[in-house]
GROMACS .gro file of C-alpha atoms in nm:
model
  100
    1MET     CA    1  10.988  22.414  15.031
    2ARG     CA    2  11.071  22.181  15.318
    3LEU     CA    3  11.372  22.162  15.542
    4ARG     CA    4  11.489  21.823  15.662
    5ASN     CA    5  11.291  21.701  15.963
    6SER     CA    6  11.073  22.009  15.976
    7LYS     CA    7  10.724  22.110  15.885
    8PRO     CA    8  10.665  22.286  15.550
    9LEU     CA    9  10.746  22.654  15.536
   10SER     CA   10  10.459  22.901  15.520
   11ASN     CA   11  10.423  23.104  15.202
   12GLN     CA   12  10.571  23.405  15.380
   13GLN     CA   13  10.868  23.204  15.511
   14ALA     CA   14  10.931  23.058  15.166
   15ALA     CA   15  10.910  23.406  15.012
   16ARG     CA   16  11.160  23.535  15.269
   17GLU     CA   17  11.395  23.248  15.178
   18VAL     CA   18  11.374  23.345  14.810
   19SER     CA   19  11.460  23.703  14.905
   20LEU     CA   20  11.748  23.601  15.131
   21GLY     CA   21  11.880  23.386  14.847
   22ALA     CA   22  11.858  23.686  14.616
   23LEU     CA   23  12.048  23.898  14.868
   24GLY     CA   24  12.318  23.633  14.888
   25PHE     CA   25  12.331  23.616  14.509
   26LEU     CA   26  12.382  23.993  14.483
   27ALA     CA   27  12.627  24.009  14.773
   28ALA     CA   28  12.846  23.735  14.625
   29ASP     CA   29  12.963  23.967  14.347
   30PRO     CA   30  13.068  24.332  14.391
   31GLU     CA   31  12.951  24.402  14.036
   32ARG     CA   32  12.602  24.287  14.131
   33ILE     CA   33  12.570  24.434  14.482
   34GLY     CA   34  12.735  24.768  14.398
   35PRO     CA   35  12.460  24.895  14.167
   36PHE     CA   36  12.192  24.777  14.411
   37LEU     CA   37  12.354  24.966  14.697
   38ALA     CA   38  12.401  25.275  14.481
   39GLU     CA   39  12.040  25.273  14.367
   40SER     CA   40  11.902  25.208  14.714
   41GLY     CA   41  12.130  25.454  14.889
   42LEU     CA   42  12.236  25.183  15.136
   43SER     CA   43  12.587  25.102  15.251
   44PRO     CA   44  12.707  24.749  15.323
   45ALA     CA   45  12.683  24.827  15.694
   46ASP     CA   46  12.318  24.929  15.650
   47LEU     CA   47  12.232  24.582  15.522
   48ARG     CA   48  12.283  24.424  15.864
   49GLY     CA   49  12.027  24.649  16.026
   50ILE     CA   50  11.768  24.643  15.751
   51ALA     CA   51  11.791  24.282  15.632
   52GLY     CA   52  11.506  24.178  15.862
   53SER     CA   53  11.265  24.433  15.719
   54THR     CA   54  10.988  24.306  15.494
   55THR     CA   55  10.995  24.640  15.312
   56PHE     CA   56  11.363  24.585  15.235
   57HIS     CA   57  11.292  24.239  15.096
   58VAL     CA   58  11.017  24.374  14.870
   59ALA     CA   59  11.254  24.645  14.741
   60LEU     CA   60  11.530  24.389  14.687
   61LEU     CA   61  11.301  24.164  14.485
   62ASP     CA   62  11.171  24.466  14.290
   63TYR     CA   63  11.531  24.546  14.198
   64LEU     CA   64  11.595  24.191  14.081
   65ILE     CA   65  11.267  24.171  13.887
   66ASN     CA   66  11.347  24.495  13.704
   67ARG     CA   67  11.681  24.355  13.585
   68GLN     CA   68  11.590  24.053  13.380
   69ASP     CA   69  11.950  23.937  13.337
   70LEU     CA   70  11.998  23.926  13.714
   71LEU     CA   71  11.657  23.768  13.770
   72ILE     CA   72  11.732  23.487  13.527
   73ALA     CA   73  12.085  23.434  13.661
   74TYR     CA   74  11.958  23.415  14.019
   75ALA     CA   75  11.671  23.182  13.930
   76GLU     CA   76  11.903  22.951  13.735
   77GLY     CA   77  12.154  22.941  14.020
   78ALA     CA   78  11.882  22.881  14.280
   79LYS     CA   79  11.713  22.625  14.052
   80ILE     CA   80  11.379  22.803  14.075
   81ASP     CA   81  11.141  22.945  13.819
   82PRO     CA   82  11.183  23.323  13.779
   83GLY     CA   83  10.810  23.345  13.847
   84HIS     CA   84  10.882  23.230  14.205
   85VAL     CA   85  11.073  23.555  14.259
   86VAL     CA   86  10.773  23.755  14.140
   87ALA     CA   87  10.541  23.549  14.359
   88ALA     CA   88  10.771  23.595  14.660
   89ARG     CA   89  10.765  23.971  14.607
   90GLU     CA   90  10.384  23.971  14.601
   91ILE     CA   91  10.358  23.756  14.913
   92LEU     CA   92  10.595  23.981  15.107
   93PHE     CA   93  10.433  24.300  14.978
   94HIS     CA   94  10.090  24.186  15.092
   95ALA     CA   95  10.224  24.054  15.423
   96ASP     CA   96  10.330  24.407  15.511
   97LEU     CA   97   9.985  24.558  15.444
   98PRO     CA   98   9.765  24.626  15.745
   99GLU     CA   99   9.440  24.431  15.758
  100ASP     CA  100   9.109  24.619  15.723
   0.00000   0.00000   0.00000
């Protein structure tokens, strides 16, 4: 992924963009974001404080991956392969692991 007049995004930056897109996709529809908030125990106000957390992004992508209808709808809208969402989740999950 490349932004105009900028260097290519790192894998982690690209994965974060996929996750932020997924958050926007869910947030755009109360019927999509409501179940996510209920399952996660978060309130809309909590999202502002936690949206920068890699752990949150992994959990968000896990939620999307476990709901194939949402995964496919998001991927179609974002014009990406659903496998990119899975790859983004893996990149972010491993980015949060401490090195040996």
